[in-house]
PDB file of C-alpha atoms in Angstrom:
ATOM      1  CA  VAL A  68      -0.045   0.192   0.154  1.00  0.00           C
ATOM      2  CA  TYR A  69       2.795   2.487   0.631  1.00  0.00           C
ATOM      3  CA  PHE A  70       4.166   2.195  -3.151  1.00  0.00           C
ATOM      4  CA  VAL A  71       0.515   3.106  -4.255  1.00  0.00           C
ATOM      5  CA  LEU A  72       0.622   6.135  -2.065  1.00  0.00           C
ATOM      6  CA  ALA A  73       4.337   7.167  -3.298  1.00  0.00           C
ATOM      7  CA  SER A  74       3.618   6.730  -6.740  1.00  0.00           C
ATOM      8  CA  SER A  75       0.576   8.917  -6.405  1.00  0.00           C
ATOM      9  CA  GLY A  76       0.673  12.687  -7.942  1.00  0.00           C
ATOM     10  CA  THR A  77      -0.191  14.785  -5.089  1.00  0.00           C
ATOM     11  CA  LEU A  78      -0.900  14.424  -1.459  1.00  0.00           C
ATOM     12  CA  ALA A  79      -4.517  14.703  -1.676  1.00  0.00           C
ATOM     13  CA  GLU A  80      -4.361  11.684  -4.304  1.00  0.00           C
ATOM     14  CA  ALA A  81      -2.075   9.800  -1.932  1.00  0.00           C
ATOM     15  CA  LEU A  82      -4.416  10.285   1.308  1.00  0.00           C
ATOM     16  CA  ALA A  83      -7.273   9.213  -0.834  1.00  0.00           C
ATOM     17  CA  ARG A  84      -5.445   5.945  -1.940  1.00  0.00           C
ATOM     18  CA  ALA A  85      -4.401   5.463   1.931  1.00  0.00           C
ATOM     19  CA  GLU A  86      -8.309   5.678   2.959  1.00  0.00           C
ATOM     20  CA  ARG A  87      -9.339   3.072   0.219  1.00  0.00           C
ATOM     21  CA  TYR A  88      -6.605   0.524   0.529  1.00  0.00           C
ATOM     22  CA  THR A  89      -5.331   0.734   4.091  1.00  0.00           C
ATOM     23  CA  VAL A  90      -8.115  -2.175   4.836  1.00  0.00           C
ATOM     24  CA  ILE A  91      -6.165  -4.586   2.739  1.00  0.00           C
ATOM     25  CA  THR A  92      -3.214  -4.623   5.092  1.00  0.00           C
ATOM     26  CA  ASN A  93      -4.857  -3.587   8.525  1.00  0.00           C
ATOM     27  CA  ASP A  94      -8.371  -4.664   9.311  1.00  0.00           C
ATOM     28  CA  GLY A  95      -8.605  -2.894  12.517  1.00  0.00           C
ATOM     29  CA  ILE A  96      -8.655   0.751  11.387  1.00  0.00           C
ATOM     30  CA  VAL A  97     -10.358   2.643   8.937  1.00  0.00           C
ATOM     31  CA  LEU A  98      -9.229   6.284   7.711  1.00  0.00           C
ATOM     32  CA  HIS A  99     -11.581   8.749   6.617  1.00  0.00           C
ATOM     33  CA  PRO A 100     -10.755  12.333   5.093  1.00  0.00           C
ATOM     34  CA  LEU A 101     -11.319  15.422   7.384  1.00  0.00           C
ATOM     35  CA  GLY A 102     -14.322  17.441   5.488  1.00  0.00           C
ATOM     36  CA  GLY A 103     -15.023  21.037   4.899  1.00  0.00           C
ATOM     37  CA  ASP A 104     -11.930  23.171   4.624  1.00  0.00           C
ATOM     38  CA  GLU A 105      -9.348  20.716   6.473  1.00  0.00           C
ATOM     39  CA  PHE A 106      -6.863  18.489   5.001  1.00  0.00           C
ATOM     40  CA  GLY A 107      -5.942  15.493   6.753  1.00  0.00           C
ATOM     41  CA  ILE A 108      -7.426  12.098   8.003  1.00  0.00           C
ATOM     42  CA  ARG A 109      -9.384  10.703  11.010  1.00  0.00           C
ATOM     43  CA  TYR A 110      -8.992   7.257  12.261  1.00  0.00           C
ATOM     44  CA  THR A 111     -11.790   4.974  13.268  1.00  0.00           C
ATOM     45  CA  TYR A 112     -11.166   1.383  15.023  1.00  0.00           C
ATOM     46  CA  VAL A 113     -13.055  -1.504  13.885  1.00  0.00           C
ATOM     47  CA  ALA A 114     -13.088  -4.702  15.963  1.00  0.00           C
ATOM     48  CA  VAL A 115     -10.670  -3.156  18.348  1.00  0.00           C
ATOM     49  CA  PRO A 116     -11.430  -1.514  21.545  1.00  0.00           C
ATOM     50  CA  ARG A 117     -10.290   1.989  21.108  1.00  0.00           C
ATOM     51  CA  HIS A 118      -9.513   2.767  24.860  1.00  0.00           C
ATOM     52  CA  ALA A 119      -7.186  -0.278  25.052  1.00  0.00           C
ATOM     53  CA  ASP A 120      -4.719   0.967  22.041  1.00  0.00           C
ATOM     54  CA  ARG A 121      -3.407   4.545  22.950  1.00  0.00           C
ATOM     55  CA  HIS A 122      -0.070   3.534  21.636  1.00  0.00           C
ATOM     56  CA  GLN A 123      -1.054   2.431  18.372  1.00  0.00           C
ATOM     57  CA  ILE A 124      -3.300   5.583  17.492  1.00  0.00           C
ATOM     58  CA  GLU A 125      -0.378   7.771  18.215  1.00  0.00           C
ATOM     59  CA  PHE A 126       1.827   5.524  15.849  1.00  0.00           C
ATOM     60  CA  TRP A 127      -0.656   6.195  13.209  1.00  0.00           C
ATOM     61  CA  ALA A 128      -0.271   9.914  13.654  1.00  0.00           C
ATOM     62  CA  MET A 129       3.424  10.205  13.569  1.00  0.00           C
ATOM     63  CA  ALA A 130       3.668   7.737  11.025  1.00  0.00           C
ATOM     64  CA  PHE A 131       1.225  10.081   8.867  1.00  0.00           C
ATOM     65  CA  VAL A 132       3.087  12.967   9.578  1.00  0.00           C
ATOM     66  CA  ARG A 133       6.542  11.675   8.863  1.00  0.00           C
ATOM     67  CA  ILE A 134       5.145  10.092   5.467  1.00  0.00           C
ATOM     68  CA  ALA A 135       3.454  13.136   4.432  1.00  0.00           C
ATOM     69  CA  ALA A 136       6.881  14.911   4.667  1.00  0.00           C
ATOM     70  CA  GLN A 137       8.872  12.299   3.183  1.00  0.00           C
ATOM     71  CA  LEU A 138       6.489  11.713   0.418  1.00  0.00           C
ATOM     72  CA  THR A 139       6.561  15.649  -0.391  1.00  0.00           C
ATOM     73  CA  GLY A 140      10.317  16.200   0.347  1.00  0.00           C
ATOM     74  CA  THR A 141       9.211  19.063   2.439  1.00  0.00           C
ATOM     75  CA  ARG A 142       9.238  19.803   6.257  1.00  0.00           C
ATOM     76  CA  ILE A 143       5.130  20.103   6.257  1.00  0.00           C
ATOM     77  CA  ARG A 144       3.880  20.344   9.595  1.00  0.00           C
ATOM     78  CA  PRO A 145       0.164  19.431  11.036  1.00  0.00           C
ATOM     79  CA  VAL A 146      -1.987  22.210  12.434  1.00  0.00           C
ATOM     80  CA  ARG A 147      -3.920  20.312  14.644  1.00  0.00           C
ATOM     81  CA  ILE A 148      -3.565  16.632  16.147  1.00  0.00           C
ATOM     82  CA  ALA A 149      -6.148  15.111  18.329  1.00  0.00           C
ATOM     83  CA  PHE A 150      -6.470  12.023  20.245  1.00  0.00           C
ATOM     84  CA  ALA A 151      -9.448  10.624  21.989  1.00  0.00           C
ATOM     85  CA  HIS A 152      -7.853   9.230  24.597  1.00  0.00           C
ATOM     86  CA  PRO A 153      -6.450  11.394  27.649  1.00  0.00           C
ATOM     87  CA  ARG A 154      -3.071  12.465  28.187  1.00  0.00           C
ATOM     88  CA  CYS A 155      -1.049   9.831  29.951  1.00  0.00           C
ATOM     89  CA  THR A 156       2.332  11.442  30.249  1.00  0.00           C
ATOM     90  CA  SER A 157       3.600  14.019  32.350  1.00  0.00           C
ATOM     91  CA  PRO A 158       3.628  17.807  30.813  1.00  0.00           C
ATOM     92  CA  ASP A 159       7.203  17.571  29.937  1.00  0.00           C
ATOM     93  CA  ARG A 160       6.814  14.427  27.935  1.00  0.00           C
ATOM     94  CA  ALA A 161       3.638  15.954  26.417  1.00  0.00           C
ATOM     95  CA  ALA A 162       5.719  18.964  25.209  1.00  0.00           C
ATOM     96  CA  GLU A 163       8.169  16.517  23.911  1.00  0.00           C
ATOM     97  CA  VAL A 164       5.718  14.740  21.829  1.00  0.00           C
ATOM     98  CA  GLU A 165       3.955  18.423  20.305  1.00  0.00           C
ATOM     99  CA  THR A 166       7.900  19.145  19.351  1.00  0.00           C
ATOM    100  CA  ILE A 167       8.314  16.110  17.452  1.00  0.00           C
ATOM    101  CA  LEU A 168       4.816  16.349  15.848  1.00  0.00           C
ATOM    102  CA  GLY A 169       5.324  20.077  14.965  1.00  0.00           C
ATOM    103  CA  CYS A 170       1.903  21.008  16.593  1.00  0.00           C
ATOM    104  CA  ARG A 171      -0.392  21.096  19.773  1.00  0.00           C
ATOM    105  CA  VAL A 172      -1.894  17.892  20.491  1.00  0.00           C
ATOM    106  CA  ALA A 173      -5.328  17.742  22.090  1.00  0.00           C
ATOM    107  CA  TYR A 174      -5.854  15.024  24.338  1.00  0.00           C
ATOM    108  CA  GLY A 175      -9.719  13.748  25.251  1.00  0.00           C
ATOM    109  CA  ALA A 176     -11.158  14.849  22.019  1.00  0.00           C
ATOM    110  CA  SER A 177     -14.016  13.002  20.254  1.00  0.00           C
ATOM    111  CA  HIS A 178     -11.755  11.722  17.415  1.00  0.00           C
ATOM    112  CA  ASP A 179      -8.404  10.828  16.506  1.00  0.00           C
ATOM    113  CA  GLU A 180      -7.275  13.403  13.680  1.00  0.00           C
ATOM    114  CA  VAL A 181      -4.337  14.884  12.001  1.00  0.00           C
ATOM    115  CA  ALA A 182      -5.052  17.885   9.936  1.00  0.00           C
ATOM    116  CA  PHE A 183      -2.776  19.921   7.715  1.00  0.00           C
ATOM    117  CA  PRO A 184      -2.890  23.383   6.309  1.00  0.00           C
ATOM    118  CA  PRO A 185      -5.726  23.134   3.422  1.00  0.00           C
ATOM    119  CA  PRO A 186      -3.038  23.619   0.664  1.00  0.00           C
ATOM    120  CA  ALA A 187      -1.070  20.380   1.564  1.00  0.00           C
ATOM    121  CA  GLY A 188      -3.183  18.444  -0.474  1.00  0.00           C
ATOM    122  CA  THR A 189      -1.867  19.866  -3.472  1.00  0.00           C
ATOM    123  CA  LEU A 190       1.560  19.447  -2.810  1.00  0.00           C
ATOM    124  CA  PRO A 191       3.251  17.233  -5.561  1.00  0.00           C
ATOM    125  CA  LEU A 192       4.951  13.992  -4.332  1.00  0.00           C
ATOM    126  CA  ILE A 193       8.723  13.543  -5.269  1.00  0.00           C
ATOM    127  CA  GLY A 194       8.261  10.097  -6.132  1.00  0.00           C
ATOM    128  CA  ALA A 195       5.163  10.408  -8.494  1.00  0.00           C
ATOM    129  CA  ASP A 196       4.893   7.787 -11.208  1.00  0.00           C
ATOM    130  CA  PRO A 197       1.570   7.650 -13.292  1.00  0.00           C
ATOM    131  CA  PHE A 198       2.179   4.208 -14.776  1.00  0.00           C
ATOM    132  CA  LEU A 199       3.275   2.693 -11.848  1.00  0.00           C
ATOM    133  CA  ASN A 200       0.309   4.275  -9.784  1.00  0.00           C
ATOM    134  CA  ASP A 201      -2.005   2.771 -12.635  1.00  0.00           C
ATOM    135  CA  LEU A 202      -0.559  -0.618 -12.218  1.00  0.00           C
ATOM    136  CA  LEU A 203      -0.595  -0.505  -8.393  1.00  0.00           C
ATOM    137  CA  VAL A 204      -4.229   0.762  -8.123  1.00  0.00           C
ATOM    138  CA  GLY A 205      -4.913  -2.285 -10.538  1.00  0.00           C
ATOM    139  CA  TYR A 206      -3.501  -4.420  -7.984  1.00  0.00           C
ATOM    140  CA  CYS A 207      -5.211  -3.035  -5.134  1.00  0.00           C
ATOM    141  CA  GLU A 208      -8.578  -3.032  -6.628  1.00  0.00           C
ATOM    142  CA  GLU A 209      -8.268  -6.667  -7.319  1.00  0.00           C
ATOM    143  CA  ALA A 210      -7.257  -7.272  -3.769  1.00  0.00           C
ATOM    144  CA  LEU A 211      -9.861  -5.070  -2.449  1.00  0.00           C
ATOM    145  CA  SER A 212     -12.859  -7.083  -4.469  1.00  0.00           C
ATOM    146  CA  HIS A 213     -11.607 -10.310  -2.273  1.00  0.00           C
ATOM    147  CA  HIS A 214     -11.340  -8.922   0.855  1.00  0.00           C
ATOM    148  CA  ARG A 215     -13.851  -8.700   3.741  1.00  0.00           C
ATOM    149  CA  ARG A 216     -13.709  -6.933   6.752  1.00  0.00           C
ATOM    150  CA  PRO A 217     -14.522  -8.862  10.027  1.00  0.00           C
ATOM    151  CA  MET A 218     -17.659  -8.583  11.894  1.00  0.00           C
ATOM    152  CA  GLU A 219     -17.433  -6.055  14.870  1.00  0.00           C
ATOM    153  CA  ALA A 220     -18.605  -7.209  18.055  1.00  0.00           C
ATOM    154  CA  LEU A 221     -21.517  -5.219  19.753  1.00  0.00           C
ATOM    155  CA  ARG A 222     -19.377  -4.990  22.923  1.00  0.00           C
ATOM    156  CA  THR A 223     -16.533  -3.309  20.911  1.00  0.00           C
ATOM    157  CA  GLN A 224     -19.088  -1.092  19.006  1.00  0.00           C
ATOM    158  CA  VAL A 225     -20.604  -0.065  22.600  1.00  0.00           C
ATOM    159  CA  GLU A 226     -16.818   0.648  23.962  1.00  0.00           C
ATOM    160  CA  ASN A 227     -15.910   2.635  21.159  1.00  0.00           C
ATOM    161  CA  ALA A 228     -18.762   4.687  21.174  1.00  0.00           C
ATOM    162  CA  ILE A 229     -18.871   5.535  24.907  1.00  0.00           C
ATOM    163  CA  THR A 230     -14.893   5.980  25.335  1.00  0.00           C
ATOM    164  CA  PRO A 231     -14.863   9.228  23.864  1.00  0.00           C
ATOM    165  CA  LEU A 232     -17.975  10.555  25.898  1.00  0.00           C
ATOM    166  CA  LEU A 233     -16.712   9.395  29.370  1.00  0.00           C
ATOM    167  CA  PRO A 234     -14.294  12.256  29.811  1.00  0.00           C
ATOM    168  CA  HIS A 235     -16.836  15.031  29.234  1.00  0.00           C
ATOM    169  CA  GLY A 236     -19.555  13.134  31.370  1.00  0.00           C
ATOM    170  CA  LYS A 237     -21.467  12.832  28.109  1.00  0.00           C
ATOM    171  CA  ALA A 238     -22.162   9.337  27.952  1.00  0.00           C
ATOM    172  CA  ARG A 239     -25.736   8.654  28.002  1.00  0.00           C
ATOM    173  CA  ILE A 240     -27.759   5.317  27.173  1.00  0.00           C
ATOM    174  CA  GLY A 241     -29.569   7.021  24.426  1.00  0.00           C
ATOM    175  CA  ASP A 242     -26.323   7.942  22.866  1.00  0.00           C
TER     176      ASP A 242
END
């Protein structure tokens, strides 16, 4: 999947490919593009209890920031990063994480997200190769046609729905 991203023309095209094809290699996470005037991704867990895995979600944020910089050959920095889990480190460690990621990090948010400045989507990729990209997209589409996402247990669905609501005191049975 990385090579289909790397051979895309722009960062927005690579993100669209990541959203569509990540499921081929990872059934536990789904990527969603941010809407409106933001460029970036939101992560959603599937069949995995989100509250039990803050390390992987922080890994995904770091990986996306690093991959975006590597693919564009720039020092692109996010404008916003948000995690649904509460901050689990000291203020000094949290400041270190923000320095590494290049922006403020919000903890206890409603979603896990990484947002870049909107023009970032138009950045060309240094490894863009339309021929290779067409070939790899064909392979990914073939793999996707044979792929089925596992069923998510009701318990996991409930846990993932209420976990972001708990810190804010908004978990209600109706929700």
